[in-house]
mmCIF file of C-alpha atoms in Angstrom:
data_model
loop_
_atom_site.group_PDB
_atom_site.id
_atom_site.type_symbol
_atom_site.label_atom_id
_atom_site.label_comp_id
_atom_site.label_asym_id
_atom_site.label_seq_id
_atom_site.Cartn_x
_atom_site.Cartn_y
_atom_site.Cartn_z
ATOM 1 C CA UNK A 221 134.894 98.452 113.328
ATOM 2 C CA UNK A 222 133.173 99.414 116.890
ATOM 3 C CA UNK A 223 130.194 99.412 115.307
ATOM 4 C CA UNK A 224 130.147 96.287 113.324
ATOM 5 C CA UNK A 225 131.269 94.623 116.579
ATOM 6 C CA UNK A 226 127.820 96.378 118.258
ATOM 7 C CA UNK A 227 126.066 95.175 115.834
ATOM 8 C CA UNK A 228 127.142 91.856 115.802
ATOM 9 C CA UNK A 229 126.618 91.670 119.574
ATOM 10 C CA UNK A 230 123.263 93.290 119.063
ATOM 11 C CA UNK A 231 122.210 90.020 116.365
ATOM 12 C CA UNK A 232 123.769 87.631 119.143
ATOM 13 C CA UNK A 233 120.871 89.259 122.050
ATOM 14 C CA UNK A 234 118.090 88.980 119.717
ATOM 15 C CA UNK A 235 118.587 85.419 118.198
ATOM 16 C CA UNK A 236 118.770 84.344 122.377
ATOM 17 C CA UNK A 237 115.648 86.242 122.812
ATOM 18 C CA UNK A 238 113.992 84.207 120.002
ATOM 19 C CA UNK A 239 115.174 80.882 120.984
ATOM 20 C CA UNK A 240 114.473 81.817 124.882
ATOM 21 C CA UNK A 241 110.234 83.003 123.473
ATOM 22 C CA UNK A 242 110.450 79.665 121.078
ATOM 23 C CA UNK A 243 111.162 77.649 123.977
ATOM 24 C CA UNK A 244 108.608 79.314 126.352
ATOM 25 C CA UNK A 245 105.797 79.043 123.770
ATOM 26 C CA UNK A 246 106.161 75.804 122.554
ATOM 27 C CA UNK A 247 103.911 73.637 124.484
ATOM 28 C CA UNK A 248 101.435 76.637 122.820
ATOM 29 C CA UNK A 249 102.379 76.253 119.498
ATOM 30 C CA UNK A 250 102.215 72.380 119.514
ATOM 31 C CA UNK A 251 98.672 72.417 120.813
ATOM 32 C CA UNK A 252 97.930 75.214 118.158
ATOM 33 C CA UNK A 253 98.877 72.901 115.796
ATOM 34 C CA UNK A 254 97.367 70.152 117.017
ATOM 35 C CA UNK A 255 93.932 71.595 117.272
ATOM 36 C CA UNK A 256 94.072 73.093 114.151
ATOM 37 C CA UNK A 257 94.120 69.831 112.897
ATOM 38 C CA UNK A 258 92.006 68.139 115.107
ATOM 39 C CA UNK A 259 89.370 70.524 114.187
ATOM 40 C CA UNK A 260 89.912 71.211 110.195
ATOM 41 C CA UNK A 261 91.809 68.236 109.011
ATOM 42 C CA UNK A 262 91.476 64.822 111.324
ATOM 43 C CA UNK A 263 90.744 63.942 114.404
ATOM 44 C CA UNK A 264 92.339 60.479 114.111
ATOM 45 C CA UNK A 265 96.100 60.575 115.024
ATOM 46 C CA UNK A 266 98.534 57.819 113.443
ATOM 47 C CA UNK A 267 97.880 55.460 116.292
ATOM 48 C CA UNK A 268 94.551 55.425 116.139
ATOM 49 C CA UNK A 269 94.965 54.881 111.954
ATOM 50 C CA UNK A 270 97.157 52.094 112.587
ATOM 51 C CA UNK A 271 94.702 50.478 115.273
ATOM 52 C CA UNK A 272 92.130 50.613 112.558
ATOM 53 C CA UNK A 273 94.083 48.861 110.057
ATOM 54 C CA UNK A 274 94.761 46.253 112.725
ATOM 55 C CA UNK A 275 91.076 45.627 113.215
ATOM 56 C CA UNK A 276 90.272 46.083 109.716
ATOM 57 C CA UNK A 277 87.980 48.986 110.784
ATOM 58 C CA UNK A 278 86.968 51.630 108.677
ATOM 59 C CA UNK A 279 88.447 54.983 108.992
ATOM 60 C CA UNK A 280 85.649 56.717 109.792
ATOM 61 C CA UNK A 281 85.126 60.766 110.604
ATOM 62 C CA UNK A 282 82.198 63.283 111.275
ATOM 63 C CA UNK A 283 83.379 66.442 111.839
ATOM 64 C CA UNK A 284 80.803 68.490 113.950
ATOM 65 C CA UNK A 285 82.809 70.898 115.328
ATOM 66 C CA UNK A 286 83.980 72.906 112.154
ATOM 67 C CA UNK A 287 80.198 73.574 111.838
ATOM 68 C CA UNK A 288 79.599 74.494 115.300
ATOM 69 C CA UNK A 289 82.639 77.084 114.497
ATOM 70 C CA UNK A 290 81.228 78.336 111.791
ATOM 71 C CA UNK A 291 78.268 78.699 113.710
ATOM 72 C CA UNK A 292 79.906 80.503 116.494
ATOM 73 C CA UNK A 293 81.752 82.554 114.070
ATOM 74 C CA UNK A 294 77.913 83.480 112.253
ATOM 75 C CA UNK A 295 76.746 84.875 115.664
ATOM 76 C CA UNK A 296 79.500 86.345 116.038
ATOM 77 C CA UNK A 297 79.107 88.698 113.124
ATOM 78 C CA UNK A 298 75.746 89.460 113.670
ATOM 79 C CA UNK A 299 76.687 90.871 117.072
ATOM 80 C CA UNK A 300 79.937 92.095 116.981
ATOM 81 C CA UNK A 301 81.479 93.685 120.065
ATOM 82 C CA UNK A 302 82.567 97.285 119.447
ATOM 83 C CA UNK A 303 85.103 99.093 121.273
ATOM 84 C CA UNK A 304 85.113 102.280 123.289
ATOM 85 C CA UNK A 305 88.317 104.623 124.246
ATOM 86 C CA UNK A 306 87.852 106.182 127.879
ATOM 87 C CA UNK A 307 89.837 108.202 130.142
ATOM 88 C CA UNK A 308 92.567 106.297 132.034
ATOM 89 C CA UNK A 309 91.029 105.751 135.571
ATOM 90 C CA UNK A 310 92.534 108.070 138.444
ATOM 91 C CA UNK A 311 92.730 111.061 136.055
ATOM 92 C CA UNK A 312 91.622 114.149 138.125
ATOM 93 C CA UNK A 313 88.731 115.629 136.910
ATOM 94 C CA UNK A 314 90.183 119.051 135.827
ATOM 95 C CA UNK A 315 92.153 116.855 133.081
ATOM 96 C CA UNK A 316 88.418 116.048 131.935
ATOM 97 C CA UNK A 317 87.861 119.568 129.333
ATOM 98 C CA UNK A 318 85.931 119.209 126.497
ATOM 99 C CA UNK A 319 89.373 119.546 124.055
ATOM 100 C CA UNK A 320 90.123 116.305 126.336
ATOM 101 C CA UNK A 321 86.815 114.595 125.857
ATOM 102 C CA UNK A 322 86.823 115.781 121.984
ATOM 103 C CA UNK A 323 90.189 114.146 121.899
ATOM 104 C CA UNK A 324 89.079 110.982 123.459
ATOM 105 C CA UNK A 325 86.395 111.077 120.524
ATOM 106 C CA UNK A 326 88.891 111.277 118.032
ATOM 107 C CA UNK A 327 91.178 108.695 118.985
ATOM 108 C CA UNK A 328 87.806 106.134 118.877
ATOM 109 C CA UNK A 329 86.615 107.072 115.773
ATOM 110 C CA UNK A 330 89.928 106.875 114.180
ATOM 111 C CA UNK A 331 90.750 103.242 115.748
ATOM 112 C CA UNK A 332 87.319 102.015 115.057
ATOM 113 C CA UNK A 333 87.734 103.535 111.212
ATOM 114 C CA UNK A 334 91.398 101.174 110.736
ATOM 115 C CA UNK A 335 89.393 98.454 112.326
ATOM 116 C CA UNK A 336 86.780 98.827 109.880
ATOM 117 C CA UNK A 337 88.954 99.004 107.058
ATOM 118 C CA UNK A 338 90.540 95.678 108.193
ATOM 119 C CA UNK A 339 87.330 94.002 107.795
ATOM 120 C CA UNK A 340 86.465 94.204 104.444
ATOM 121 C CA UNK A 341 89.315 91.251 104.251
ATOM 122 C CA UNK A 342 87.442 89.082 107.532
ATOM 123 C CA UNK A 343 90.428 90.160 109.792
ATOM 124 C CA UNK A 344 88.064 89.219 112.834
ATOM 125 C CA UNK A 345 86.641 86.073 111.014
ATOM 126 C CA UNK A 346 89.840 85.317 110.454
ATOM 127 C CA UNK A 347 90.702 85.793 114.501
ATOM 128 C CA UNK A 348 87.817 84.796 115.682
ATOM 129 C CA UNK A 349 88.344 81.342 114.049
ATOM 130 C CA UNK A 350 92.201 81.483 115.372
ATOM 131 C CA UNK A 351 91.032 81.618 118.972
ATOM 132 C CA UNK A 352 88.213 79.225 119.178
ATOM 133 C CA UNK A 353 90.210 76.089 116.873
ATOM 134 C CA UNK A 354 93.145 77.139 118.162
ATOM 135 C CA UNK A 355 93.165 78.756 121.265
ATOM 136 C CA UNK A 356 95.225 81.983 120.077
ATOM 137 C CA UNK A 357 95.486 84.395 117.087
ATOM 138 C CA UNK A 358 98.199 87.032 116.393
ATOM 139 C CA UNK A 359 97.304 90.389 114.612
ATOM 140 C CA UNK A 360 99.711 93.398 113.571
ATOM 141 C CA UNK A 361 99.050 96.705 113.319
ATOM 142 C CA UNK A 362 101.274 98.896 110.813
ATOM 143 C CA UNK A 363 101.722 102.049 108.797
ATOM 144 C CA UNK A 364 101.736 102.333 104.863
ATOM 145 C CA UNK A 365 101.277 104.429 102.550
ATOM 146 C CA UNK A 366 98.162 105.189 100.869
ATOM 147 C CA UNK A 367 99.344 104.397 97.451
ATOM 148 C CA UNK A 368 102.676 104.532 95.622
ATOM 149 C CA UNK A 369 102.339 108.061 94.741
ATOM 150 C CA UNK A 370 100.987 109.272 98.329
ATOM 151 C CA UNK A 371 102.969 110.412 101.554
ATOM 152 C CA UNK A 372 100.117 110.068 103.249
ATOM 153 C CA UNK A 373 100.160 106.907 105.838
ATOM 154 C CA UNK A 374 97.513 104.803 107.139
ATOM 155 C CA UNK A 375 97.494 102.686 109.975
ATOM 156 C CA UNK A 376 96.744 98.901 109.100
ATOM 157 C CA UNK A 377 95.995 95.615 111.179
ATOM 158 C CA UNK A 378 96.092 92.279 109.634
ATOM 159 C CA UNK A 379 96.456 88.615 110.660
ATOM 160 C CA UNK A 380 99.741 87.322 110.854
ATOM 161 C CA UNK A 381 100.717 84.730 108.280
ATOM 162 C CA UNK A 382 101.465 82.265 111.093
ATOM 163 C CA UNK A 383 100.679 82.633 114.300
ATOM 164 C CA UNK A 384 103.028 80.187 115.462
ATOM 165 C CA UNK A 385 106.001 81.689 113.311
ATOM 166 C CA UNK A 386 105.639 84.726 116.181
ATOM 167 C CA UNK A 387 107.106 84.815 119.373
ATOM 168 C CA UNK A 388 106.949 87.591 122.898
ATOM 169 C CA UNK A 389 108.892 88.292 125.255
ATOM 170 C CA UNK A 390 107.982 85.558 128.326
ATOM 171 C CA UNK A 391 108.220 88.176 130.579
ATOM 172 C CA UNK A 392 105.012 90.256 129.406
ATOM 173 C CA UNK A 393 101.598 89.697 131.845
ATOM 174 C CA UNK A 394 98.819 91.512 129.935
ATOM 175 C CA UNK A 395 97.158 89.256 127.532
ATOM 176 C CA UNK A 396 98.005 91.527 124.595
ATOM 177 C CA UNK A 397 101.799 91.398 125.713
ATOM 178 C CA UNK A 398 102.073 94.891 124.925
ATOM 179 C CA UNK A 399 103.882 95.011 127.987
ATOM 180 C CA UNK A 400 107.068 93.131 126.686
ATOM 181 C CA UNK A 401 110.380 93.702 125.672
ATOM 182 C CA UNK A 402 109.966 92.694 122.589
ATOM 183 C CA UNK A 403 108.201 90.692 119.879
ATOM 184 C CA UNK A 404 108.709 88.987 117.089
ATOM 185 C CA UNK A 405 107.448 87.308 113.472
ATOM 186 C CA UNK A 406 109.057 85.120 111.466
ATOM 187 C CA UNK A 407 108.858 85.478 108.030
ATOM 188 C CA UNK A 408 110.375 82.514 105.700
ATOM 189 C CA UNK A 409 112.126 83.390 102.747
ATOM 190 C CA UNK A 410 113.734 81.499 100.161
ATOM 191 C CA UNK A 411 117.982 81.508 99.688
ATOM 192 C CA UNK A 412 117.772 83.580 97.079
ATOM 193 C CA UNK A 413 115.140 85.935 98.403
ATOM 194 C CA UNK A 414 116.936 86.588 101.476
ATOM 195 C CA UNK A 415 120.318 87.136 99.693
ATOM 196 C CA UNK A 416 118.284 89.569 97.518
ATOM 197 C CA UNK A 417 117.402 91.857 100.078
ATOM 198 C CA UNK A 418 120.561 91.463 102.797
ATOM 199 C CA UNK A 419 123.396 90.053 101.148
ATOM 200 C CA UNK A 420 124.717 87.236 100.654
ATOM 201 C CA UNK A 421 127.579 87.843 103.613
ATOM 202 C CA UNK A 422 124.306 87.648 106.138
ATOM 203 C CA UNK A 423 123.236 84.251 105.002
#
C-alpha cells in the first residue's frame, strides 16, 4: 500500500515537471513549428491567403531557402567538424600518465566509432537540417543490444521522432541541458497500444 501511494505521488511530480518544461518551451516549439513550415511547406499564412483571394491575386511561392539549406547542409558534409576528448582543464599534471592519455584515446575513438555508426542513417543531415529550419534539434543516445541473440550492447544516437514532443528541465544552463534534472520525450501511442504494454488500470 506505502508503495503504491509512493508511486502514485512519484507520477503526480513528474506529470508537473512536464507541464512546468511544456510551458517554458513553448514559445520554442511554436516557432519550431512555424519555421518548419515557413521553410518546407508555405510561407504564406491564412491571412495573407485570404488577402489574395480578396484581390484576386495569385497565390504565388518561390521557395529559395530550402535550396540554400540544402546547400548549407552539402558543405556541410564535405567538411564535417570532428570531435576531440581532452583532459578536463585544472587536472594536475601527475594525473596526465600515459594509461591516462591512452584512456583519453579510447574514450574518442569509441565516441567517434557510435557517431559514425549513426551516420550511415544521415543522423547529422538530419540535425543539421533541424537547427538551421528550425532553430533546434533533439538527439538520444542509448544502449541495445547487438542483435536478438547477443548480450553484447552498443551505444546508439538517433534523432528524436519529434523534437517538439521533448521537453528539459528549465532549470538546466549548458546548451546540451545535460545539466538538468530531468528530461523528457513523448512518445504517442494509440489506446490500445498503451493498454497493451501498461494496463488498462493506467489509462
Amino acid at each position: 500500500m506505502e508503495q503504491s501511494k509512493k508511486k502514485r505521488e512519484k507520477l503526480v511530480k513528474i506529470k508537473e515537471d512536464i507541464n512546468q518544461s511544456a510551458k517554458y518551451f513553448k514559445e520554442n516549439v511554436n516557432r519550431y513549428k512555424e519555421f518548419i513550415k515557413f521553410v518546407y511547406e508555405t510561407s504564406l499564412t491564412q491571412a495573407d491567403r485570404v488577402s489574395l483571394e480578396e484581390l484576386k491575386k495569385p497565390q504565388l511561392e518561390f521557395n529559395v531557402l530550402e535550396a540554400y539549406i540544402s546547400r548549407l547542409i552539402g558543405d556541410f558534409q564535405e567538411n564535417e567538424p570532428d570531435l576531440q576528448v581532452s583532459a578536463a582543464d585544472g587536472v594536475p599534471i601527475q594525473m596526465l600518465t600515459q594509461g591516462f592519455i591512452d584512456t583519453i584515446k579510447v574514450i574518442e575513438a569509441h565516441t567517434r566509432e557510435a557517431l559514425d555508426s549513426a551516420a550511415n542513417d544521415g543522423l547529422r543531415t538530419k540535425l543539421m537540417k533541424d537547427m538551421l529550419a528550425g532553430g533546434y534539434s533533439v538527439a538520444r543516445v542509448y544502449t541495445d543490444y547487438i542483435n536478438e541473440m547477443s548480450f553484447e550492447q552498443e551505444i546508439k544516437i538517433e534523432r528524436v521522432f519529434d523534437p517538439t514532443l521533448t521537453g528539459f528541465d528549465p532549470m538546466a544552463r549548458e546548451s546540451h541541458r545535460g545539466d538538468g534534472r530531468y528530461c523528457f520525450e513523448i512518445i504517442p501511442h494509440t489506446k490500445e497500444e498503451f493498454e497493451d504494454e501498461f494496463g488498462a488500470e493506467a489509462c
